[in-house]
PDB file of C-alpha atoms in Angstrom:
ATOM      1  CA  MET H   1     105.297 125.653 108.840  1.00  0.00           C
ATOM      2  CA  ARG H   2     103.757 123.799 111.638  1.00  0.00           C
ATOM      3  CA  LEU H   3     101.626 121.411 110.789  1.00  0.00           C
ATOM      4  CA  PRO H   4      98.901 119.081 113.297  1.00  0.00           C
ATOM      5  CA  ASP H   5      99.598 115.819 114.038  1.00  0.00           C
ATOM      6  CA  VAL H   6      96.643 113.851 112.885  1.00  0.00           C
ATOM      7  CA  ILE H   7      94.886 115.363 109.850  1.00  0.00           C
ATOM      8  CA  VAL H   8      91.396 113.458 109.002  1.00  0.00           C
ATOM      9  CA  ILE H   9      90.329 113.700 105.836  1.00  0.00           C
ATOM     10  CA  ARG H  10      87.059 112.561 105.394  1.00  0.00           C
ATOM     11  CA  GLY H  11      84.151 112.200 102.542  1.00  0.00           C
ATOM     12  CA  ALA H  12      82.037 110.006 100.843  1.00  0.00           C
ATOM     13  CA  PRO H  13      82.708 107.159  98.240  1.00  0.00           C
ATOM     14  CA  GLY H  14      84.290 109.192  95.572  1.00  0.00           C
ATOM     15  CA  SER H  15      84.631 112.563  97.011  1.00  0.00           C
ATOM     16  CA  GLY H  16      88.615 112.423  96.270  1.00  0.00           C
ATOM     17  CA  LYS H  17      89.954 111.450 100.296  1.00  0.00           C
ATOM     18  CA  SER H  18      92.431 108.929  98.904  1.00  0.00           C
ATOM     19  CA  GLU H  19      93.718 110.463  96.490  1.00  0.00           C
ATOM     20  CA  ALA H  20      94.117 113.881  98.567  1.00  0.00           C
ATOM     21  CA  ALA H  21      95.489 111.899 101.344  1.00  0.00           C
ATOM     22  CA  LYS H  22      98.126 110.268  99.182  1.00  0.00           C
ATOM     23  CA  TYR H  23      99.030 113.536  97.574  1.00  0.00           C
ATOM     24  CA  LEU H  24      99.116 114.896 100.741  1.00  0.00           C
ATOM     25  CA  ALA H  25     101.546 111.966 101.838  1.00  0.00           C
ATOM     26  CA  ALA H  26     103.600 112.351  99.246  1.00  0.00           C
ATOM     27  CA  ARG H  27     104.153 116.122  99.318  1.00  0.00           C
ATOM     28  CA  LEU H  28     105.122 115.784 103.351  1.00  0.00           C
ATOM     29  CA  GLY H  29     107.286 113.121 102.187  1.00  0.00           C
ATOM     30  CA  HIS H  30     106.780 112.231 106.148  1.00  0.00           C
ATOM     31  CA  GLY H  31     104.316 111.171 109.124  1.00  0.00           C
ATOM     32  CA  ALA H  32     102.009 107.906 108.229  1.00  0.00           C
ATOM     33  CA  ARG H  33      98.446 107.435 106.222  1.00  0.00           C
ATOM     34  CA  VAL H  34      95.596 105.215 108.126  1.00  0.00           C
ATOM     35  CA  GLU H  35      93.523 104.305 105.336  1.00  0.00           C
ATOM     36  CA  VAL H  36      90.643 102.743 107.755  1.00  0.00           C
ATOM     37  CA  ASP H  37      89.227 100.828 104.934  1.00  0.00           C
ATOM     38  CA  ALA H  38      92.177  99.294 104.464  1.00  0.00           C
ATOM     39  CA  LEU H  39      92.087  97.742 108.493  1.00  0.00           C
ATOM     40  CA  ARG H  40      88.668  96.885 107.578  1.00  0.00           C
ATOM     41  CA  ALA H  41      89.750  94.730 104.724  1.00  0.00           C
ATOM     42  CA  MET H  42      91.706  92.878 106.762  1.00  0.00           C
ATOM     43  CA  ILE H  43      88.730  91.134 108.267  1.00  0.00           C
ATOM     44  CA  VAL H  44      88.105  87.954 106.305  1.00  0.00           C
ATOM     45  CA  PRO H  45      85.297  88.273 105.242  1.00  0.00           C
ATOM     46  CA  VAL H  46      84.334  91.851 105.398  1.00  0.00           C
ATOM     47  CA  ASN H  47      80.987  93.143 105.628  1.00  0.00           C
ATOM     48  CA  TRP H  48      80.969  96.452 103.861  1.00  0.00           C
ATOM     49  CA  THR H  49      77.666  97.157 105.390  1.00  0.00           C
ATOM     50  CA  ASN H  50      78.192  96.325 109.271  1.00  0.00           C
ATOM     51  CA  GLN H  51      78.202  99.636 110.969  1.00  0.00           C
ATOM     52  CA  GLN H  52      78.967  98.008 114.441  1.00  0.00           C
ATOM     53  CA  GLU H  53      82.059  96.077 112.875  1.00  0.00           C
ATOM     54  CA  HIS H  54      83.058  99.900 111.093  1.00  0.00           C
ATOM     55  CA  ILE H  55      82.364 101.748 114.691  1.00  0.00           C
ATOM     56  CA  ALA H  56      84.751  98.438 116.340  1.00  0.00           C
ATOM     57  CA  VAL H  57      87.569  99.177 112.927  1.00  0.00           C
ATOM     58  CA  LEU H  58      87.102 103.092 114.093  1.00  0.00           C
ATOM     59  CA  SER H  59      88.791 102.155 117.381  1.00  0.00           C
ATOM     60  CA  LEU H  60      90.926  99.945 116.151  1.00  0.00           C
ATOM     61  CA  ALA H  61      92.089 103.253 113.805  1.00  0.00           C
ATOM     62  CA  VAL H  62      92.774 104.971 116.687  1.00  0.00           C
ATOM     63  CA  GLY H  63      95.068 102.496 118.150  1.00  0.00           C
ATOM     64  CA  VAL H  64      97.259 102.737 114.948  1.00  0.00           C
ATOM     65  CA  VAL H  65      97.456 106.592 114.977  1.00  0.00           C
ATOM     66  CA  ALA H  66      98.157 106.582 119.147  1.00  0.00           C
ATOM     67  CA  GLY H  67     100.967 103.842 117.954  1.00  0.00           C
ATOM     68  CA  PHE H  68     102.427 106.289 115.554  1.00  0.00           C
ATOM     69  CA  LEU H  69     102.147 109.161 117.588  1.00  0.00           C
ATOM     70  CA  ARG H  70     103.827 107.560 120.163  1.00  0.00           C
ATOM     71  CA  LEU H  71     106.716 106.472 117.541  1.00  0.00           C
ATOM     72  CA  ARG H  72     106.868 110.375 116.467  1.00  0.00           C
ATOM     73  CA  HIS H  73     105.481 110.058 112.967  1.00  0.00           C
ATOM     74  CA  ARG H  74     103.819 112.829 112.304  1.00  0.00           C
ATOM     75  CA  PRO H  75     101.428 113.882 110.601  1.00  0.00           C
ATOM     76  CA  VAL H  76      99.429 111.220 110.865  1.00  0.00           C
ATOM     77  CA  ILE H  77      96.797 111.350 107.917  1.00  0.00           C
ATOM     78  CA  VAL H  78      93.573 109.749 109.019  1.00  0.00           C
ATOM     79  CA  VAL H  79      91.273 108.814 105.803  1.00  0.00           C
ATOM     80  CA  ASP H  80      87.706 108.223 106.574  1.00  0.00           C
ATOM     81  CA  THR H  81      83.871 108.360 105.386  1.00  0.00           C
ATOM     82  CA  PHE H  82      83.180 109.149 109.205  1.00  0.00           C
ATOM     83  CA  SER H  83      79.518 108.521 108.943  1.00  0.00           C
ATOM     84  CA  GLY H  84      76.911 110.150 110.920  1.00  0.00           C
ATOM     85  CA  ASP H  85      78.797 111.075 114.631  1.00  0.00           C
ATOM     86  CA  LYS H  86      81.776 108.642 113.757  1.00  0.00           C
ATOM     87  CA  LEU H  87      84.069 111.544 113.745  1.00  0.00           C
ATOM     88  CA  ARG H  88      82.759 113.066 116.833  1.00  0.00           C
ATOM     89  CA  ARG H  89      83.573 109.349 118.742  1.00  0.00           C
ATOM     90  CA  PHE H  90      86.780 108.579 116.488  1.00  0.00           C
ATOM     91  CA  LEU H  91      88.190 112.251 118.283  1.00  0.00           C
ATOM     92  CA  GLU H  92      87.342 111.349 121.233  1.00  0.00           C
ATOM     93  CA  GLU H  93      88.682 108.310 121.418  1.00  0.00           C
ATOM     94  CA  LEU H  94      91.714 109.614 120.498  1.00  0.00           C
ATOM     95  CA  VAL H  95      92.155 112.302 123.282  1.00  0.00           C
ATOM     96  CA  THR H  96      91.868 109.053 125.837  1.00  0.00           C
ATOM     97  CA  ALA H  97      94.575 107.594 123.887  1.00  0.00           C
ATOM     98  CA  HIS H  98      96.605 110.547 123.189  1.00  0.00           C
ATOM     99  CA  ALA H  99      95.676 113.264 124.891  1.00  0.00           C
ATOM    100  CA  ASP H 100      98.125 115.905 123.611  1.00  0.00           C
ATOM    101  CA  ALA H 101      97.234 115.366 119.856  1.00  0.00           C
ATOM    102  CA  GLU H 102      96.245 118.380 117.750  1.00  0.00           C
ATOM    103  CA  VAL H 103      94.146 117.727 115.117  1.00  0.00           C
ATOM    104  CA  ARG H 104      92.339 118.878 112.362  1.00  0.00           C
ATOM    105  CA  ALA H 105      89.244 117.986 110.257  1.00  0.00           C
ATOM    106  CA  PHE H 106      89.446 118.020 106.529  1.00  0.00           C
ATOM    107  CA  SER H 107      85.560 117.172 105.118  1.00  0.00           C
ATOM    108  CA  LEU H 108      85.791 117.028 100.891  1.00  0.00           C
ATOM    109  CA  ALA H 109      82.253 117.686  99.561  1.00  0.00           C
ATOM    110  CA  PRO H 110      82.336 117.635  95.349  1.00  0.00           C
ATOM    111  CA  SER H 111      78.559 118.749  93.877  1.00  0.00           C
ATOM    112  CA  TRP H 112      76.606 115.748  92.996  1.00  0.00           C
ATOM    113  CA  ALA H 113      77.575 116.286  88.998  1.00  0.00           C
ATOM    114  CA  ALA H 114      81.424 115.802  90.042  1.00  0.00           C
ATOM    115  CA  LEU H 115      80.116 112.719  92.854  1.00  0.00           C
ATOM    116  CA  ARG H 116      78.634 111.196  90.273  1.00  0.00           C
ATOM    117  CA  ALA H 117      81.624 111.353  87.426  1.00  0.00           C
ATOM    118  CA  ARG H 118      83.962 109.933  89.902  1.00  0.00           C
ATOM    119  CA  VAL H 119      82.413 107.070  90.836  1.00  0.00           C
ATOM    120  CA  GLU H 120      80.693 106.023  87.564  1.00  0.00           C
ATOM    121  CA  GLY H 121      84.863 105.910  86.381  1.00  0.00           C
ATOM    122  CA  ARG H 122      85.725 103.898  88.890  1.00  0.00           C
ATOM    123  CA  PRO H 123      87.305 100.523  88.541  1.00  0.00           C
ATOM    124  CA  ASP H 124      85.465  97.651  89.498  1.00  0.00           C
ATOM    125  CA  GLY H 125      85.404  96.328  92.787  1.00  0.00           C
ATOM    126  CA  GLY H 126      85.169 100.021  94.194  1.00  0.00           C
ATOM    127  CA  TYR H 127      82.527 101.484  95.671  1.00  0.00           C
ATOM    128  CA  ASN H 128      79.794 102.645  93.227  1.00  0.00           C
ATOM    129  CA  ASP H 129      76.049 103.194  94.835  1.00  0.00           C
ATOM    130  CA  LEU H 130      75.214 106.670  93.315  1.00  0.00           C
ATOM    131  CA  ARG H 131      72.246 106.665  95.880  1.00  0.00           C
ATOM    132  CA  VAL H 132      74.281 105.805  99.212  1.00  0.00           C
ATOM    133  CA  CYS H 133      77.011 108.346  97.695  1.00  0.00           C
ATOM    134  CA  GLU H 134      74.956 111.042  97.315  1.00  0.00           C
ATOM    135  CA  LYS H 135      73.345 110.460 100.733  1.00  0.00           C
ATOM    136  CA  LEU H 136      76.764 110.574 103.194  1.00  0.00           C
ATOM    137  CA  ASN H 137      77.960 113.826 100.774  1.00  0.00           C
ATOM    138  CA  SER H 138      75.591 115.782 101.471  1.00  0.00           C
ATOM    139  CA  ASP H 139      75.515 114.780 105.039  1.00  0.00           C
ATOM    140  CA  VAL H 140      79.055 115.995 105.282  1.00  0.00           C
ATOM    141  CA  ALA H 141      77.989 119.756 105.158  1.00  0.00           C
ATOM    142  CA  ARG H 142      75.725 118.616 107.594  1.00  0.00           C
ATOM    143  CA  ARG H 143      77.418 117.034 110.177  1.00  0.00           C
ATOM    144  CA  LEU H 144      80.613 119.470 110.626  1.00  0.00           C
ATOM    145  CA  LEU H 145      82.412 119.666 113.638  1.00  0.00           C
ATOM    146  CA  PRO H 146      83.663 122.919 114.895  1.00  0.00           C
ATOM    147  CA  GLY H 147      87.016 123.581 113.703  1.00  0.00           C
ATOM    148  CA  GLU H 148      86.706 121.498 110.886  1.00  0.00           C
ATOM    149  CA  LEU H 149      86.693 122.823 107.250  1.00  0.00           C
ATOM    150  CA  LEU H 150      84.429 121.915 104.311  1.00  0.00           C
ATOM    151  CA  ILE H 151      85.865 121.804 101.011  1.00  0.00           C
ATOM    152  CA  ASP H 152      84.003 121.835  97.833  1.00  0.00           C
ATOM    153  CA  ASN H 153      86.700 120.082  95.950  1.00  0.00           C
ATOM    154  CA  SER H 154      84.683 119.658  92.496  1.00  0.00           C
ATOM    155  CA  ASP H 155      86.874 121.682  90.355  1.00  0.00           C
ATOM    156  CA  LEU H 156      89.703 120.943  92.243  1.00  0.00           C
ATOM    157  CA  THR H 157      93.072 118.331  91.569  1.00  0.00           C
ATOM    158  CA  PRO H 158      93.805 115.926  94.332  1.00  0.00           C
ATOM    159  CA  ASP H 159      97.156 118.391  94.678  1.00  0.00           C
ATOM    160  CA  GLU H 160      94.962 121.527  94.553  1.00  0.00           C
ATOM    161  CA  SER H 161      92.983 119.864  97.540  1.00  0.00           C
ATOM    162  CA  VAL H 162      96.530 119.488  99.104  1.00  0.00           C
ATOM    163  CA  ASP H 163      96.927 122.945  98.497  1.00  0.00           C
ATOM    164  CA  VAL H 164      93.627 124.076 100.782  1.00  0.00           C
ATOM    165  CA  ILE H 165      94.477 121.192 103.246  1.00  0.00           C
ATOM    166  CA  VAL H 166      98.133 122.477 103.804  1.00  0.00           C
ATOM    167  CA  ARG H 167      97.076 126.386 103.784  1.00  0.00           C
ATOM    168  CA  ALA H 168      94.272 126.041 106.834  1.00  0.00           C
ATOM    169  CA  CYS H 169      96.832 124.003 108.521  1.00  0.00           C
ATOM    170  CA  ALA H 170      99.072 126.660 108.056  1.00  0.00           C
ATOM    171  CA  GLY H 171      96.715 129.056 109.727  1.00  0.00           C
ATOM    172  CA  GLY H 172      95.460 130.551 105.999  1.00  0.00           C
TER     173      GLY H 172
END
């Protein structure tokens, strides 16, 4: 099976994107996984609500992804909320940095009930503002890019979400 060079997994906090990315990376056994939140957490002190800082870190993530591609680590799995038009901007920058990269984007959007249960079940320190999570979750479907696949993973395990992603990458 031929996979794209870059697999983007986005969604609201609590949507299951990080877990799906971990399962995907484990299943593939090769490539790289870039968690944009891990890059943001390197800033001292990080301001999680600063949108300009987030945009700057997304530019940093483009450089990290392009670096992994130059080192022939494929696919690079990129994980972030990518709210608003940030995914479009990220992809435009990635094309500038690595023009021939094939990219597939996936948005995880569980039902409100599933999202709420996940957010409320998060350990201390995990993002848990239900109002913001719901807004970001509802924005996902309204801001899909051409070719991006929306996955309702309300009743899916992370492994089942990965099944959907892998099938889509394989053309199914």
